[in-house]
Amino acid sequence: MNRKIEKEIIRLVDDDEDQRKALRFLLEAAGYEVRDYPSGRDFLVNDEPSVPGCAILDLQMPEMDGLTLLTIMREREYRVPVVFLSAHGDIPSTVEAMKKGSLDFLEKPLDSQKLCQLLSDILKTELRGKPAWNRKRLRSCSSSFLRDGKKSQS
């Protein structure tokens, strides 16, 4: 029997074409297969949720922001792990993303090594059959975000 083994896919959803191209180049150079989408709608219409991997979502996009996209993904039981990326992140947005199931929230400009290590860890966890989006992981990620230099607004 000749079975094709599908490689995990990094899905990239960002309305900024230059950002998508740069991130795609980085991830493909690191050995990942990447599919990029200019909008949440395009992602929902064209992506294949049965293919393993993860999604990187921009927070602020026209028409449908990243948090709305994540809400729709969860309503549709789309269980691919999600990482947020934004130049406009704040603590309330980060907390909301984590509560909705995001694994991490990275700021632009990106630390490419941190992103690649995060993706590697997520995909290893997924391939072992242990969903990376579990509660223990979420608590760990949100704690590290707050610890890594974000000041809370009191």
PDB file of C-alpha atoms in Angstrom:
ATOM      1  CA  MET A   1       0.000   0.000   0.000  1.00  0.00           C
ATOM      2  CA  ASN A   2       1.377   3.388  -0.979  1.00  0.00           C
ATOM      3  CA  ARG A   3       0.360   5.902   1.722  1.00  0.00           C
ATOM      4  CA  LYS A   4       1.390   9.503   1.547  1.00  0.00           C
ATOM      5  CA  ILE A   5       2.490  10.853   4.901  1.00  0.00           C
ATOM      6  CA  GLU A   6       1.414  14.455   5.220  1.00  0.00           C
ATOM      7  CA  LYS A   7       3.908  16.859   6.701  1.00  0.00           C
ATOM      8  CA  GLU A   8       2.578  19.256   9.277  1.00  0.00           C
ATOM      9  CA  ILE A   9       1.725  22.674   7.927  1.00  0.00           C
ATOM     10  CA  ILE A  10       2.283  26.090   9.426  1.00  0.00           C
ATOM     11  CA  ARG A  11      -0.712  28.226   8.547  1.00  0.00           C
ATOM     12  CA  LEU A  12       0.008  31.931   8.480  1.00  0.00           C
ATOM     13  CA  VAL A  13      -2.872  34.431   8.546  1.00  0.00           C
ATOM     14  CA  ASP A  14      -1.820  38.069   8.195  1.00  0.00           C
ATOM     15  CA  ASP A  15      -3.221  40.885   6.054  1.00  0.00           C
ATOM     16  CA  ASP A  16       0.242  42.446   5.630  1.00  0.00           C
ATOM     17  CA  GLU A  17       1.645  40.922   2.451  1.00  0.00           C
ATOM     18  CA  ASP A  18       5.249  41.929   3.204  1.00  0.00           C
ATOM     19  CA  GLN A  19       5.004  40.401   6.686  1.00  0.00           C
ATOM     20  CA  ARG A  20       3.543  37.170   5.251  1.00  0.00           C
ATOM     21  CA  LYS A  21       6.297  36.908   2.639  1.00  0.00           C
ATOM     22  CA  ALA A  22       9.060  37.524   5.186  1.00  0.00           C
ATOM     23  CA  LEU A  23       7.636  35.060   7.694  1.00  0.00           C
ATOM     24  CA  ARG A  24       7.012  32.473   4.994  1.00  0.00           C
ATOM     25  CA  PHE A  25      10.636  32.803   3.842  1.00  0.00           C
ATOM     26  CA  LEU A  26      11.899  32.399   7.415  1.00  0.00           C
ATOM     27  CA  LEU A  27       9.753  29.344   8.132  1.00  0.00           C
ATOM     28  CA  GLU A  28      10.469  27.620   4.817  1.00  0.00           C
ATOM     29  CA  ALA A  29      14.203  28.214   5.361  1.00  0.00           C
ATOM     30  CA  ALA A  30      13.771  26.497   8.740  1.00  0.00           C
ATOM     31  CA  GLY A  31      12.252  23.482   6.949  1.00  0.00           C
ATOM     32  CA  TYR A  32       8.539  24.040   7.511  1.00  0.00           C
ATOM     33  CA  GLU A  33       5.800  23.719   4.925  1.00  0.00           C
ATOM     34  CA  VAL A  34       3.824  26.966   4.976  1.00  0.00           C
ATOM     35  CA  ARG A  35       0.429  28.023   3.684  1.00  0.00           C
ATOM     36  CA  ASP A  36      -0.353  31.693   3.965  1.00  0.00           C
ATOM     37  CA  TYR A  37      -3.684  33.493   3.883  1.00  0.00           C
ATOM     38  CA  PRO A  38      -4.358  37.248   3.559  1.00  0.00           C
ATOM     39  CA  SER A  39      -7.497  37.158   5.713  1.00  0.00           C
ATOM     40  CA  GLY A  40      -9.414  35.110   8.237  1.00  0.00           C
ATOM     41  CA  ARG A  41     -12.158  34.516   5.678  1.00  0.00           C
ATOM     42  CA  ASP A  42      -9.662  33.196   3.126  1.00  0.00           C
ATOM     43  CA  PHE A  43      -8.224  30.896   5.792  1.00  0.00           C
ATOM     44  CA  LEU A  44     -11.650  29.521   6.802  1.00  0.00           C
ATOM     45  CA  VAL A  45     -12.644  28.899   3.183  1.00  0.00           C
ATOM     46  CA  ASN A  46      -9.393  27.343   1.931  1.00  0.00           C
ATOM     47  CA  ASP A  47      -7.599  25.631   4.805  1.00  0.00           C
ATOM     48  CA  GLU A  48      -7.767  21.902   5.502  1.00  0.00           C
ATOM     49  CA  PRO A  49      -8.250  21.477   9.272  1.00  0.00           C
ATOM     50  CA  SER A  50      -7.553  17.746   9.076  1.00  0.00           C
ATOM     51  CA  VAL A  51      -3.915  18.373   8.114  1.00  0.00           C
ATOM     52  CA  PRO A  52      -1.725  18.528  11.240  1.00  0.00           C
ATOM     53  CA  GLY A  53       0.292  21.588  12.112  1.00  0.00           C
ATOM     54  CA  CYS A  54      -0.429  24.930  13.713  1.00  0.00           C
ATOM     55  CA  ALA A  55      -1.657  28.422  12.877  1.00  0.00           C
ATOM     56  CA  ILE A  56      -0.010  31.792  13.346  1.00  0.00           C
ATOM     57  CA  LEU A  57      -2.623  34.545  13.444  1.00  0.00           C
ATOM     58  CA  ASP A  58      -2.157  38.293  13.296  1.00  0.00           C
ATOM     59  CA  LEU A  59      -4.192  40.056  15.960  1.00  0.00           C
ATOM     60  CA  GLN A  60      -5.325  43.098  13.995  1.00  0.00           C
ATOM     61  CA  MET A  61      -6.709  42.525  10.523  1.00  0.00           C
ATOM     62  CA  PRO A  62      -9.529  44.261   8.641  1.00  0.00           C
ATOM     63  CA  GLU A  63     -12.900  42.508   8.288  1.00  0.00           C
ATOM     64  CA  MET A  64     -12.078  39.775  10.822  1.00  0.00           C
ATOM     65  CA  ASP A  65      -9.477  40.175  13.554  1.00  0.00           C
ATOM     66  CA  GLY A  66      -7.431  37.294  14.894  1.00  0.00           C
ATOM     67  CA  LEU A  67      -9.511  36.879  18.077  1.00  0.00           C
ATOM     68  CA  THR A  68     -12.721  36.589  16.042  1.00  0.00           C
ATOM     69  CA  LEU A  69     -11.027  34.058  13.765  1.00  0.00           C
ATOM     70  CA  LEU A  70      -9.903  32.013  16.772  1.00  0.00           C
ATOM     71  CA  THR A  71     -13.459  32.077  18.184  1.00  0.00           C
ATOM     72  CA  ILE A  72     -14.846  30.752  14.886  1.00  0.00           C
ATOM     73  CA  MET A  73     -12.122  28.092  14.724  1.00  0.00           C
ATOM     74  CA  ARG A  74     -13.064  26.841  18.206  1.00  0.00           C
ATOM     75  CA  GLU A  75     -16.800  26.924  17.410  1.00  0.00           C
ATOM     76  CA  ARG A  76     -16.069  24.702  14.399  1.00  0.00           C
ATOM     77  CA  GLU A  77     -13.943  22.425  16.614  1.00  0.00           C
ATOM     78  CA  TYR A  78     -10.857  23.303  14.621  1.00  0.00           C
ATOM     79  CA  ARG A  79      -8.214  21.983  17.022  1.00  0.00           C
ATOM     80  CA  VAL A  80      -5.034  23.174  15.355  1.00  0.00           C
ATOM     81  CA  PRO A  81      -2.798  24.969  17.891  1.00  0.00           C
ATOM     82  CA  VAL A  82      -2.684  28.757  17.535  1.00  0.00           C
ATOM     83  CA  VAL A  83       0.034  31.322  18.143  1.00  0.00           C
ATOM     84  CA  PHE A  84      -0.750  35.036  17.939  1.00  0.00           C
ATOM     85  CA  LEU A  85       1.542  37.593  16.411  1.00  0.00           C
ATOM     86  CA  SER A  86       1.056  41.329  16.711  1.00  0.00           C
ATOM     87  CA  ALA A  87       2.751  44.686  16.702  1.00  0.00           C
ATOM     88  CA  HIS A  88      -0.206  45.977  18.711  1.00  0.00           C
ATOM     89  CA  GLY A  89      -0.499  43.464  21.531  1.00  0.00           C
ATOM     90  CA  ASP A  90      -1.547  44.451  25.008  1.00  0.00           C
ATOM     91  CA  ILE A  91      -2.280  42.496  28.162  1.00  0.00           C
ATOM     92  CA  PRO A  92      -6.095  42.386  27.747  1.00  0.00           C
ATOM     93  CA  SER A  93      -5.738  41.061  24.172  1.00  0.00           C
ATOM     94  CA  THR A  94      -3.166  38.529  25.298  1.00  0.00           C
ATOM     95  CA  VAL A  95      -5.359  37.284  28.138  1.00  0.00           C
ATOM     96  CA  GLU A  96      -8.374  36.995  25.817  1.00  0.00           C
ATOM     97  CA  ALA A  97      -6.305  35.076  23.242  1.00  0.00           C
ATOM     98  CA  MET A  98      -5.061  32.666  25.923  1.00  0.00           C
ATOM     99  CA  LYS A  99      -8.560  32.109  27.301  1.00  0.00           C
ATOM    100  CA  LYS A 100      -9.760  31.278  23.792  1.00  0.00           C
ATOM    101  CA  GLY A 101      -7.018  28.692  23.381  1.00  0.00           C
ATOM    102  CA  SER A 102      -3.965  30.409  21.938  1.00  0.00           C
ATOM    103  CA  LEU A 103      -0.669  28.860  23.013  1.00  0.00           C
ATOM    104  CA  ASP A 104       1.428  31.988  22.882  1.00  0.00           C
ATOM    105  CA  PHE A 105       1.394  35.641  21.885  1.00  0.00           C
ATOM    106  CA  LEU A 106       4.509  36.974  20.182  1.00  0.00           C
ATOM    107  CA  GLU A 107       5.290  40.580  19.395  1.00  0.00           C
ATOM    108  CA  LYS A 108       6.517  41.995  16.101  1.00  0.00           C
ATOM    109  CA  PRO A 109       9.306  42.396  15.291  1.00  0.00           C
ATOM    110  CA  LEU A 110       9.832  38.713  15.840  1.00  0.00           C
ATOM    111  CA  ASP A 111      12.613  36.858  17.521  1.00  0.00           C
ATOM    112  CA  SER A 112      12.992  34.225  14.783  1.00  0.00           C
ATOM    113  CA  GLN A 113      14.797  31.722  17.036  1.00  0.00           C
ATOM    114  CA  LYS A 114      12.068  31.949  19.671  1.00  0.00           C
ATOM    115  CA  LEU A 115       9.360  31.445  17.039  1.00  0.00           C
ATOM    116  CA  CYS A 116      11.089  28.419  15.480  1.00  0.00           C
ATOM    117  CA  GLN A 117      11.668  26.819  18.904  1.00  0.00           C
ATOM    118  CA  LEU A 118       8.042  27.423  19.870  1.00  0.00           C
ATOM    119  CA  LEU A 119       6.790  25.860  16.624  1.00  0.00           C
ATOM    120  CA  SER A 120       9.113  22.885  17.057  1.00  0.00           C
ATOM    121  CA  ASP A 121       7.813  22.298  20.595  1.00  0.00           C
ATOM    122  CA  ILE A 122       4.175  22.620  19.510  1.00  0.00           C
ATOM    123  CA  LEU A 123       4.561  20.211  16.602  1.00  0.00           C
ATOM    124  CA  LYS A 124       6.431  17.616  18.694  1.00  0.00           C
ATOM    125  CA  THR A 125       3.612  17.713  21.238  1.00  0.00           C
ATOM    126  CA  GLU A 126       0.959  17.385  18.534  1.00  0.00           C
ATOM    127  CA  LEU A 127       2.717  14.434  16.880  1.00  0.00           C
ATOM    128  CA  ARG A 128       2.803  12.592  20.216  1.00  0.00           C
ATOM    129  CA  GLY A 129      -0.974  12.850  20.244  1.00  0.00           C
ATOM    130  CA  LYS A 130      -1.112  15.237  23.177  1.00  0.00           C
ATOM    131  CA  PRO A 131      -2.900  18.399  22.109  1.00  0.00           C
ATOM    132  CA  ALA A 132      -0.650  21.373  22.695  1.00  0.00           C
ATOM    133  CA  TRP A 133      -3.633  23.560  23.448  1.00  0.00           C
ATOM    134  CA  ASN A 134      -4.330  21.933  26.819  1.00  0.00           C
ATOM    135  CA  ARG A 135      -4.937  24.038  29.938  1.00  0.00           C
ATOM    136  CA  LYS A 136      -1.590  23.319  31.618  1.00  0.00           C
ATOM    137  CA  ARG A 137       0.277  24.649  28.583  1.00  0.00           C
ATOM    138  CA  LEU A 138      -1.949  27.719  28.415  1.00  0.00           C
ATOM    139  CA  ARG A 139      -1.223  28.661  32.018  1.00  0.00           C
ATOM    140  CA  SER A 140       2.485  28.232  31.385  1.00  0.00           C
ATOM    141  CA  CYS A 141       2.426  30.440  28.284  1.00  0.00           C
ATOM    142  CA  SER A 142       0.385  33.247  29.803  1.00  0.00           C
ATOM    143  CA  SER A 143       2.633  33.312  32.858  1.00  0.00           C
ATOM    144  CA  SER A 144       5.758  33.521  30.716  1.00  0.00           C
ATOM    145  CA  PHE A 145       4.283  36.371  28.671  1.00  0.00           C
ATOM    146  CA  LEU A 146       3.661  38.454  31.757  1.00  0.00           C
ATOM    147  CA  ARG A 147       7.071  37.543  33.203  1.00  0.00           C
ATOM    148  CA  ASP A 148       8.973  38.488  30.017  1.00  0.00           C
ATOM    149  CA  GLY A 149       8.740  42.224  30.473  1.00  0.00           C
ATOM    150  CA  LYS A 150       5.102  43.179  29.993  1.00  0.00           C
ATOM    151  CA  LYS A 151       4.033  45.702  32.592  1.00  0.00           C
ATOM    152  CA  SER A 152       0.544  45.349  33.952  1.00  0.00           C
ATOM    153  CA  GLN A 153      -1.576  48.470  33.982  1.00  0.00           C
ATOM    154  CA  SER A 154      -2.719  48.979  37.593  1.00  0.00           C
TER     155      SER A 154
END
